[in-house]
Tab-separated table of C-alpha atoms in Angstrom:
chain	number	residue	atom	x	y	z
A	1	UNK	CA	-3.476	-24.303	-17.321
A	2	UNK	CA	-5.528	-24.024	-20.523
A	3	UNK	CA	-7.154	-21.113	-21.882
A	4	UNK	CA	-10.530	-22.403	-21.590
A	5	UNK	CA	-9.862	-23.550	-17.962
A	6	UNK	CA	-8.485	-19.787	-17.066
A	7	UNK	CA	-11.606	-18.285	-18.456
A	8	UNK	CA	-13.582	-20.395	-16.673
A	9	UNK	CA	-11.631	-19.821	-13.466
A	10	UNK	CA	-12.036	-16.079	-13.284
A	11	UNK	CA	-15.958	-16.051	-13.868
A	12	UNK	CA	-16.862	-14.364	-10.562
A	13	UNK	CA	-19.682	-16.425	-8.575
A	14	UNK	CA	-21.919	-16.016	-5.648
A	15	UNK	CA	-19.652	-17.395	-3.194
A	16	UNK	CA	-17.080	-14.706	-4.571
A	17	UNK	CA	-19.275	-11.656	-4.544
A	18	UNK	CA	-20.484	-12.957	-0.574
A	19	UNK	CA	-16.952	-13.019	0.375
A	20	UNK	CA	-15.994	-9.468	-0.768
A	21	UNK	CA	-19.277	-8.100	0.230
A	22	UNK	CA	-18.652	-9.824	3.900
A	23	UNK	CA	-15.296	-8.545	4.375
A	24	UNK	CA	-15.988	-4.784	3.134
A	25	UNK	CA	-19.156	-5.163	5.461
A	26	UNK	CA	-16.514	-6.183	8.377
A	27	UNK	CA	-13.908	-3.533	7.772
A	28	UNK	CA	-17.078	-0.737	7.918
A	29	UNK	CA	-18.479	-1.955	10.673
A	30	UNK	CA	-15.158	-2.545	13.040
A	31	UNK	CA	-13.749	0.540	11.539
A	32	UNK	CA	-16.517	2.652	12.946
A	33	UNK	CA	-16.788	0.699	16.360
A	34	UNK	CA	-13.285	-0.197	17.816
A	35	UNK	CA	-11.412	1.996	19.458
A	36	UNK	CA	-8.878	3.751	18.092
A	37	UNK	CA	-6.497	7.146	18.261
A	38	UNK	CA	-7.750	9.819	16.726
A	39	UNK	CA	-5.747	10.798	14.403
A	40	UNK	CA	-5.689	14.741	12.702
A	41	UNK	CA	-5.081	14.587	8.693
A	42	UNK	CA	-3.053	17.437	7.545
A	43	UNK	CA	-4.600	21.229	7.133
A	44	UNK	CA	-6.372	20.920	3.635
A	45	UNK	CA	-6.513	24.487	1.345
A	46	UNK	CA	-9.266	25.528	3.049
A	47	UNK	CA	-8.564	25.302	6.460
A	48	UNK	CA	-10.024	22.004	7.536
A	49	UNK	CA	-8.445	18.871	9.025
A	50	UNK	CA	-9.961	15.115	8.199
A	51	UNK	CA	-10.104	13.368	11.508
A	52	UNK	CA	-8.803	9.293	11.013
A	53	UNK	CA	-9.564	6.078	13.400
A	54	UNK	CA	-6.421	4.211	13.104
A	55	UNK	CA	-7.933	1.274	14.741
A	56	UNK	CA	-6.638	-0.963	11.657
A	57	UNK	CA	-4.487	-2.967	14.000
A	58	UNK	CA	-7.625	-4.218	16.139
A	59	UNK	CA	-9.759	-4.851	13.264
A	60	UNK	CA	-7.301	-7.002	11.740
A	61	UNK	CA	-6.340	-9.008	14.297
A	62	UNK	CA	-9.829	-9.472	15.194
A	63	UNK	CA	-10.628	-10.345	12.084
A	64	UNK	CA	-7.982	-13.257	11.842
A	65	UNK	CA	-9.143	-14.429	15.000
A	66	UNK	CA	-12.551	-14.681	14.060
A	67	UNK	CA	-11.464	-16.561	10.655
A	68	UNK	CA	-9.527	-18.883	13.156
A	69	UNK	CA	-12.487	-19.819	15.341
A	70	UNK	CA	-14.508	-19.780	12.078
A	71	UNK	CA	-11.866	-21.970	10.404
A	72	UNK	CA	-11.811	-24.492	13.923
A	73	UNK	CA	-15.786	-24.496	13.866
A	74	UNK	CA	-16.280	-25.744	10.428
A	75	UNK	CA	-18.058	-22.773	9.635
A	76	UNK	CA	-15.557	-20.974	6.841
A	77	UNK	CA	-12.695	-23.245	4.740
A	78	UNK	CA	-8.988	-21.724	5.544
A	79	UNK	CA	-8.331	-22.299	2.078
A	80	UNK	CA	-11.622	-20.293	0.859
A	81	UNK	CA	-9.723	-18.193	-1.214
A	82	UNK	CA	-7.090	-19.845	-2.322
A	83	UNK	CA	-9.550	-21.951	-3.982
A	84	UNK	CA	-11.088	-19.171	-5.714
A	85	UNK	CA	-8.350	-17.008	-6.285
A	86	UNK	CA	-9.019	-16.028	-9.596
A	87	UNK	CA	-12.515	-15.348	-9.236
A	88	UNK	CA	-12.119	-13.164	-6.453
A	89	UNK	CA	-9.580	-11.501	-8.468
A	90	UNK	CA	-12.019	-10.805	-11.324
A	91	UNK	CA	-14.809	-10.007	-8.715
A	92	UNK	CA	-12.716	-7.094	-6.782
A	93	UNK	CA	-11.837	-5.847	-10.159
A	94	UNK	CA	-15.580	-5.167	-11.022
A	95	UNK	CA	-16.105	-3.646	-7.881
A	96	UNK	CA	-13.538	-1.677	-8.705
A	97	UNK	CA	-14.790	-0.599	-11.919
A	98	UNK	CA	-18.220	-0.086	-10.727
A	99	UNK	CA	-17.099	2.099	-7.921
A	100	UNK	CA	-15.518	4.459	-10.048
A	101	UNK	CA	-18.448	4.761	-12.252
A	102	UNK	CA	-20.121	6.003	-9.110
A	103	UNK	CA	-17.291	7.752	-7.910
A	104	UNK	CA	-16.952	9.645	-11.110
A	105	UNK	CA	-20.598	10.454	-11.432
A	106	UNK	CA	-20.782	11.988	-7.680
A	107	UNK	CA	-17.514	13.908	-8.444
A	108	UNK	CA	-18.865	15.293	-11.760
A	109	UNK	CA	-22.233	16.362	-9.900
A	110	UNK	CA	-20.487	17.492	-6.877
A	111	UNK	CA	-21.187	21.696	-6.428
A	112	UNK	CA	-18.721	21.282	-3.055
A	113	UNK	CA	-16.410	24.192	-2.662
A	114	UNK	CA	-14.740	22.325	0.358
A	115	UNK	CA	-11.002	21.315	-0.879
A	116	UNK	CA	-12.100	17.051	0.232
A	117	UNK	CA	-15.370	17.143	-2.219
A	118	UNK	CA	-14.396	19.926	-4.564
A	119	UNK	CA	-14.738	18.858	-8.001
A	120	UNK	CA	-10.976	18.954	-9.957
A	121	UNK	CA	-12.394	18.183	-14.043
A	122	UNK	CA	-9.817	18.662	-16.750
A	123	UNK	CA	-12.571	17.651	-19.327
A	124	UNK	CA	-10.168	14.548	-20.231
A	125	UNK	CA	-12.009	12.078	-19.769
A	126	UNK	CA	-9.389	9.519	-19.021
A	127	UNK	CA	-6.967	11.665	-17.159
A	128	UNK	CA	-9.825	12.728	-14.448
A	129	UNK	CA	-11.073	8.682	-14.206
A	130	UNK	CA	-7.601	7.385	-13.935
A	131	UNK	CA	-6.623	10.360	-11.007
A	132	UNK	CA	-10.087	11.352	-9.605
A	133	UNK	CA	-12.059	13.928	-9.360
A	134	UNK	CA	-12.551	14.787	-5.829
A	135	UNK	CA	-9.862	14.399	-3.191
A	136	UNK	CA	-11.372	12.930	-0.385
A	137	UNK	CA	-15.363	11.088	-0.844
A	138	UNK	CA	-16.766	9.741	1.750
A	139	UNK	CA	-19.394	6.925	1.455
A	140	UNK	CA	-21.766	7.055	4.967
A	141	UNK	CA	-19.248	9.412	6.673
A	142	UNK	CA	-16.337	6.651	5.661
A	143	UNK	CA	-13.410	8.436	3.847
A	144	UNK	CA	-13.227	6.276	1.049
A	145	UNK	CA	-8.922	6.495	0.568
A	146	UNK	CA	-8.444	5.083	3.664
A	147	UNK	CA	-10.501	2.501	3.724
A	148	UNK	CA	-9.817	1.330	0.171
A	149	UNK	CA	-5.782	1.313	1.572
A	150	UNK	CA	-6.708	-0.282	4.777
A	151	UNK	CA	-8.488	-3.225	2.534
A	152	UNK	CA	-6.038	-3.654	0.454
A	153	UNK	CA	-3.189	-3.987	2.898
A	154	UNK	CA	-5.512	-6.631	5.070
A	155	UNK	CA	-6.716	-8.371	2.025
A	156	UNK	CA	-2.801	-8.815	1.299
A	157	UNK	CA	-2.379	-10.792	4.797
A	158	UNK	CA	-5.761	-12.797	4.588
A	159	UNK	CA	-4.814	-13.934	1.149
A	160	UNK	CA	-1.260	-15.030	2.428
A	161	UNK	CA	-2.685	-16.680	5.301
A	162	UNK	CA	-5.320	-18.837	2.849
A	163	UNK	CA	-2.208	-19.857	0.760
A	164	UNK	CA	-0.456	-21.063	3.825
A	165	UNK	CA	-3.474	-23.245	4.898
A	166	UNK	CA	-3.385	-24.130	1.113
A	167	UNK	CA	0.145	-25.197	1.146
A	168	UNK	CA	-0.343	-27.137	4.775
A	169	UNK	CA	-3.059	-29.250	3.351
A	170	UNK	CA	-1.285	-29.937	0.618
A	171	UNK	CA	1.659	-31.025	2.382
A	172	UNK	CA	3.726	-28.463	0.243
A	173	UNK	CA	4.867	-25.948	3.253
A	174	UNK	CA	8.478	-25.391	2.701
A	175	UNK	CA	11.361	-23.073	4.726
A	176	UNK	CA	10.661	-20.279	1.806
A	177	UNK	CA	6.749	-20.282	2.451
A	178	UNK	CA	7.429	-19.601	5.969
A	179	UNK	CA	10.274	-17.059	5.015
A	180	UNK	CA	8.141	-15.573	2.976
A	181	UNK	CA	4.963	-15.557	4.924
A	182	UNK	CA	6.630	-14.235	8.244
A	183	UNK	CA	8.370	-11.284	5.792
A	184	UNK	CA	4.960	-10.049	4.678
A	185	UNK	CA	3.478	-10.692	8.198
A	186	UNK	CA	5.656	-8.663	9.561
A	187	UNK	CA	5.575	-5.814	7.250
A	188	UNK	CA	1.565	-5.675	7.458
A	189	UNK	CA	1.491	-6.167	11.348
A	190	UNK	CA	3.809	-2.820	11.343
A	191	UNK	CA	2.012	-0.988	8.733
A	192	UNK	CA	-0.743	-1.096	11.046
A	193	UNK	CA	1.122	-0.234	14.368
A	194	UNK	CA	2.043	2.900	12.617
A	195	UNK	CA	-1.059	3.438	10.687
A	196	UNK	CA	-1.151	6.899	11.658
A	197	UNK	CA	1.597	7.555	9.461
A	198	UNK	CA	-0.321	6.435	6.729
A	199	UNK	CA	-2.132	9.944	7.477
A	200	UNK	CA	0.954	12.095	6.324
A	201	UNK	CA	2.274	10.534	2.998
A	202	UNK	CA	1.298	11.606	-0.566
A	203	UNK	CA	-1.353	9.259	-1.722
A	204	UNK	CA	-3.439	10.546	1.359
A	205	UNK	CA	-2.649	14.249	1.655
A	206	UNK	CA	-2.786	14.672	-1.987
A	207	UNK	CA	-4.063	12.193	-4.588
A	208	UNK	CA	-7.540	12.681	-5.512
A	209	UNK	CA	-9.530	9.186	-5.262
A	210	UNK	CA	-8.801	8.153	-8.742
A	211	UNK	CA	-9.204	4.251	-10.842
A	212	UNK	CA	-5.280	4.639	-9.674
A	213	UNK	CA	-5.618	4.176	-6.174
A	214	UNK	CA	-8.981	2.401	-6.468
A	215	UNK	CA	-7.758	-0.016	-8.558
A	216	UNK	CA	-4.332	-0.146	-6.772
A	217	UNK	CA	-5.528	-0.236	-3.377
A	218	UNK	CA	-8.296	-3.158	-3.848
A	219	UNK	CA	-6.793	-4.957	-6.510
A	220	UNK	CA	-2.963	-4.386	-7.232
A	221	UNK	CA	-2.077	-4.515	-3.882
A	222	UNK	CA	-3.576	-7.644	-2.472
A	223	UNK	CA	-3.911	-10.109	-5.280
A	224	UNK	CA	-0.388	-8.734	-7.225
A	225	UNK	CA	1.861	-8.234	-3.855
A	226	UNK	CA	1.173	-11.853	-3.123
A	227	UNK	CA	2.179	-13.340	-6.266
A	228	UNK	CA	5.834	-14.850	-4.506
A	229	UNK	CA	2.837	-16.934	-2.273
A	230	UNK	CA	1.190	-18.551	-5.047
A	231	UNK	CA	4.396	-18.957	-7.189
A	232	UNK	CA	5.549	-20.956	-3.717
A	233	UNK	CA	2.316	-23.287	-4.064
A	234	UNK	CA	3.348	-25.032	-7.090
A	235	UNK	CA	7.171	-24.926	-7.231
A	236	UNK	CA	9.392	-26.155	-4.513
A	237	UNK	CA	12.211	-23.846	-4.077
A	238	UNK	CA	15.500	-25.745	-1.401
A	239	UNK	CA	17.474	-22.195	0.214
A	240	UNK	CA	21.136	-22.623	1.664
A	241	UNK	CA	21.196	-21.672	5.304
A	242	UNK	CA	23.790	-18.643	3.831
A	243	UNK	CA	20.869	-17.624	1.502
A	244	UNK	CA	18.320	-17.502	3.715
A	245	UNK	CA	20.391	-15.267	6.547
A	246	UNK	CA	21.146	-12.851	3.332
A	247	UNK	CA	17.507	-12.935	2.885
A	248	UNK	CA	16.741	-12.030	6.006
A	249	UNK	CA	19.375	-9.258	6.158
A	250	UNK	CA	17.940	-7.697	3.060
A	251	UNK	CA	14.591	-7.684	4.815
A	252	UNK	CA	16.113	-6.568	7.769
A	253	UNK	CA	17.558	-3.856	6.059
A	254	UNK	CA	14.912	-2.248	4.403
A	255	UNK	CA	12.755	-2.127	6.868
A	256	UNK	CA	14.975	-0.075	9.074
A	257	UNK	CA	15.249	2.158	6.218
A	258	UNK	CA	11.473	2.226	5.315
A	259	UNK	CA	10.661	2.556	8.484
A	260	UNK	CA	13.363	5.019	9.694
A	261	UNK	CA	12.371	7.573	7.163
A	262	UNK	CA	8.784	7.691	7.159
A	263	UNK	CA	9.018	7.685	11.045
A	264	UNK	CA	11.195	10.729	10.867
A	265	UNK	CA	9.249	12.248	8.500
A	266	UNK	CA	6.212	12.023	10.270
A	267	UNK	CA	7.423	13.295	13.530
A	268	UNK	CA	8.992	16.248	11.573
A	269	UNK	CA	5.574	17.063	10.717
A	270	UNK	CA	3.999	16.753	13.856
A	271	UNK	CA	7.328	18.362	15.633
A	272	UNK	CA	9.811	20.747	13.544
A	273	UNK	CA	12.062	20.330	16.068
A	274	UNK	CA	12.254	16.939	16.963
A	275	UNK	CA	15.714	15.340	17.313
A	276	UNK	CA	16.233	13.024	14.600
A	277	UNK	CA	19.373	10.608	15.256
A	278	UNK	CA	19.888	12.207	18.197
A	279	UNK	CA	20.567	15.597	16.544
A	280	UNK	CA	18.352	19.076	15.922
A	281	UNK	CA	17.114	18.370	12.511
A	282	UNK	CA	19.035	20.147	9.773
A	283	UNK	CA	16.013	22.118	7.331
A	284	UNK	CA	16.025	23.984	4.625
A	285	UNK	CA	13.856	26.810	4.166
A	286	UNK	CA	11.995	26.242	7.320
A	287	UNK	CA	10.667	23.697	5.271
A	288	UNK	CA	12.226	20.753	3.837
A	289	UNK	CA	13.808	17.691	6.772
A	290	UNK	CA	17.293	17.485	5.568
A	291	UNK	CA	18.875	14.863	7.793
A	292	UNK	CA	18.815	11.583	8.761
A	293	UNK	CA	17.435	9.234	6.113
A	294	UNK	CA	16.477	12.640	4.075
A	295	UNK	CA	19.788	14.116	4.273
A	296	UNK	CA	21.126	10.967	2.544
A	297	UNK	CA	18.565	10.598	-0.599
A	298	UNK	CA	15.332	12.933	-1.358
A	299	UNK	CA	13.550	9.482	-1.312
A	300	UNK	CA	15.325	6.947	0.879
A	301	UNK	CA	11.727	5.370	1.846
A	302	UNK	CA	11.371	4.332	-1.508
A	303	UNK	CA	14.731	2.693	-1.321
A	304	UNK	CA	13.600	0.867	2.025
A	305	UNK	CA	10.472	-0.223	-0.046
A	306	UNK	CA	12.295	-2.022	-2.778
A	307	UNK	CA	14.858	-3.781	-0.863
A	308	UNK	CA	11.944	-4.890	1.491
A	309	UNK	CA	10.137	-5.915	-2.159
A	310	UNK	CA	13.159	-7.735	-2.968
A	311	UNK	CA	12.966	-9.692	0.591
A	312	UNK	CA	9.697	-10.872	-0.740
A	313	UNK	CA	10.860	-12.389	-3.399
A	314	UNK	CA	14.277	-13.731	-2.853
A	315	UNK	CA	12.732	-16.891	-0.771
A	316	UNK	CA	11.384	-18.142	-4.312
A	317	UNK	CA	15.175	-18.272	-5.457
A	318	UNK	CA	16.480	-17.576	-9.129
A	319	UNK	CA	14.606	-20.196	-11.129
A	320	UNK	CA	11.527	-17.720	-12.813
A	321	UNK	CA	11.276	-14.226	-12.829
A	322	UNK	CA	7.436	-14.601	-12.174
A	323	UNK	CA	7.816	-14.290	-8.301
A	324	UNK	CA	9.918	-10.689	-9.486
A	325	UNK	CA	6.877	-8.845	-10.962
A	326	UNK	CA	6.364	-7.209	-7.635
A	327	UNK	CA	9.852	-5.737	-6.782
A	328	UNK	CA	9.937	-4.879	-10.381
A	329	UNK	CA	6.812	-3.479	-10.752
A	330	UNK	CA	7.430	-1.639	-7.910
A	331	UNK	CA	10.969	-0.310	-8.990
A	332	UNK	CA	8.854	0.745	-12.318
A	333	UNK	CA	6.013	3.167	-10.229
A	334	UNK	CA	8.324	4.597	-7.457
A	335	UNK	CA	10.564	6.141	-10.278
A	336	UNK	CA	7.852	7.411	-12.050
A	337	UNK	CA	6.185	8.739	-8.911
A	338	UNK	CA	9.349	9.991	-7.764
A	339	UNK	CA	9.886	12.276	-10.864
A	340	UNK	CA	6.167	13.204	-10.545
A	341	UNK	CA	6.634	14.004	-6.900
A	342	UNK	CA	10.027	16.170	-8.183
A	343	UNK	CA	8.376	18.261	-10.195
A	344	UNK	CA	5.566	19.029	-8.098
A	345	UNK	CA	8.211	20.007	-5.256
A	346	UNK	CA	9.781	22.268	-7.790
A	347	UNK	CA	6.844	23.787	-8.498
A	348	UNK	CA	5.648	24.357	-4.469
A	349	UNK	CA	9.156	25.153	-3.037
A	350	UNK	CA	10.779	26.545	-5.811
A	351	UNK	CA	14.144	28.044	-4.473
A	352	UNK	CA	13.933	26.003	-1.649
A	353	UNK	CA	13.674	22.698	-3.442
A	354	UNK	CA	16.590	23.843	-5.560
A	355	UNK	CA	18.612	24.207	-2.187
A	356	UNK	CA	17.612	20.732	-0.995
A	357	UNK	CA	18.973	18.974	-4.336
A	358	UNK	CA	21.960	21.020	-4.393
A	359	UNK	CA	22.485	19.642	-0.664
A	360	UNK	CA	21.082	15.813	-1.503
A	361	UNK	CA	21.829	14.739	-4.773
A	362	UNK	CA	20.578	11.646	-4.481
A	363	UNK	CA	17.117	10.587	-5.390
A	364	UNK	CA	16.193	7.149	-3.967
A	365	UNK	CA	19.601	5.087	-4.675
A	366	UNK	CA	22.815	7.387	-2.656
A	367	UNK	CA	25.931	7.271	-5.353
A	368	UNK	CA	23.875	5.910	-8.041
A	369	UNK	CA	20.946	7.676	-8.832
């Protein structure tokens, strides 16, 4: 692939811009009207709670069944956008950018004293773009954060599912596509199933609606996390039956431990005194979940995320590092948001925190770091 013919490729066109437009158009619309729990966000500064519809599970299923009888009908092409991968890429990246702009703008004009639309300005410039300004906006009583995440994560699936009709057609499917796809199937499917828990963790409670998470949510996430995918479109990888059981015990693995930990963690919120492995939960300072997962490493669900990272990318075997970006990448941001996340603790629990490192030494890896 030429230089010229890359160029060319990521010119956005109409067909691009309609397909965006359609699916953000979907997710508002079934977002708003399917049922779904209602789900309580945590108490905010002032007092207030942020009510969530974690109906994510129906809207994406619906949505793949609709693309299926689309698909069947002749009226949408399975491999839409696998076709036009890089010019959706370069589309969802300017609708990125321009979202900001606005999202900056309405932050800077904002005269909310509420802690979801109270303006946070530093006066530097690119540290208030890159983190945000306001911590929760909402765009026609849509909280923006969670719908950005909730695109990104489907956006992952639909683009996996278009490079599996890709590699069909082409005649290309292979045992480490289908390891590969049913990994990241999986792991979306149950992200959705527990969406709710999606309402306690950092990026939600905290993070103010930055080019980070904008950027991350609608871009990173679906068009980077799917690299292994498009890696397995072009290069034919043959896995030993031994290699492919490891891979699926590394998956295995780190979902229990992914899953484990933010599961207990969310139910400590909900419930301080929730059994967790069967036991009364061990805390410190009346505070801080000390057992189970969290009694063995301060972060073990960011341990759980890598090794499920590194599930993704095992089926594409040793032969390029290419179809590694995303475990390293990944391995990259949760140790830098784990030492941002430290220091905030310190800084909120003070002598509590202290107590909870002296007790769990370990940050994300237990006997190594």
């Amino acid at each position: 692939m030429d230089l010229g013919f890359l160029l060319q490729a990521l010119i956005p066109s109409w067909i691009s811009v309609a397909v965006l437009l359609i699916f953000f158009a979907y997710l508002a619309i079934a977002g708003s009207m399917l049922p779904g729990k209602l789900v309580p966000g945590v108490t905010l500064q002032d007092g207030s709670h942020l009510y969530y519809r974690c109906n994510g599970l129906r809207a994406l299923l619906l949505l793949v069944g609709l693309l299926g009888i689309g698909s069947k009908m002749n009226f949408v092409s399975p491999t839409v956008i696998s076709d036009r991968g890089l010019e959706l890429l370069s589309t969802t990246f300017i609708f990125s950018f321009l979202t900001m702009v606005v999202l900056y703008a309405a932050g800077c004009r904002s005269r909310s004293k509420g802690s979801s639309l109270k303006p946070h300005i530093t006066g530097n410039l690119i540290h208030d773009w890159w983190y945000g300004i306001q911590l929760n906006p909402q765009f026609m009583g849509i909280d923006l954060k969670f719908f950005f995440v909730r695109a990104g994560m489907m956006g992952w699936l639909i683009i996996n599912l278009s490079v599996l009709a890709k590699s069909v057609q082409d005649g290309s499917l292979s045992q480490s596509m289908i390891l590969y796809q049913l990994f990241c199937a999986f792991y979306i499917l149950d992200y959705f199933v527990h969406e709710e828990y999606m309402t306690s963790t950092w990026d939600i409670i905290a993070e103010r609606l930055g080019f980070m998470l904008v950027f991350g949510d609608l871009v990173w996430i679906p068009f980077t996390f799917s690299i292994q995918g498009w890696w397995l479109l072009n290069n034919k990888v043959e896995l030993t039956t031994a290699a492919a059981i490891a891979n699926c015990f590394v998956f295995l693995i780190g979902y229990l431990v992914f899953r484990g930990a933010n599961k207990q963690k969310h139910i400590f919120k909900q419930n301080p005194k929730a059994l967790i492995w069967g036991k009364p939960p061990k805390v410190i300072g009346g505070k801080l979940l000390a057992s189970g997962y969290w009694g063995i490493a301060r972060h073990s669900n960011y341990l759980g995320d890598l090794l499920l990272a590194l599930s993704f990318s095992l089926p594409c075997g040793l032969s390029s590092p290419i179809p590694y970006f995303y475990p390293i990448y990944l391995f990259i941001l949760l140790v830098w948001r784990e030492r941002r996340d430290e220091a905030r603790c310190a800084e909120k629990y003070k002598d509590i925190w202290a107590e909870y490192c002296r007790l769990v030494p370990w940050r994300i890896f237990p006997y190594l770091y």
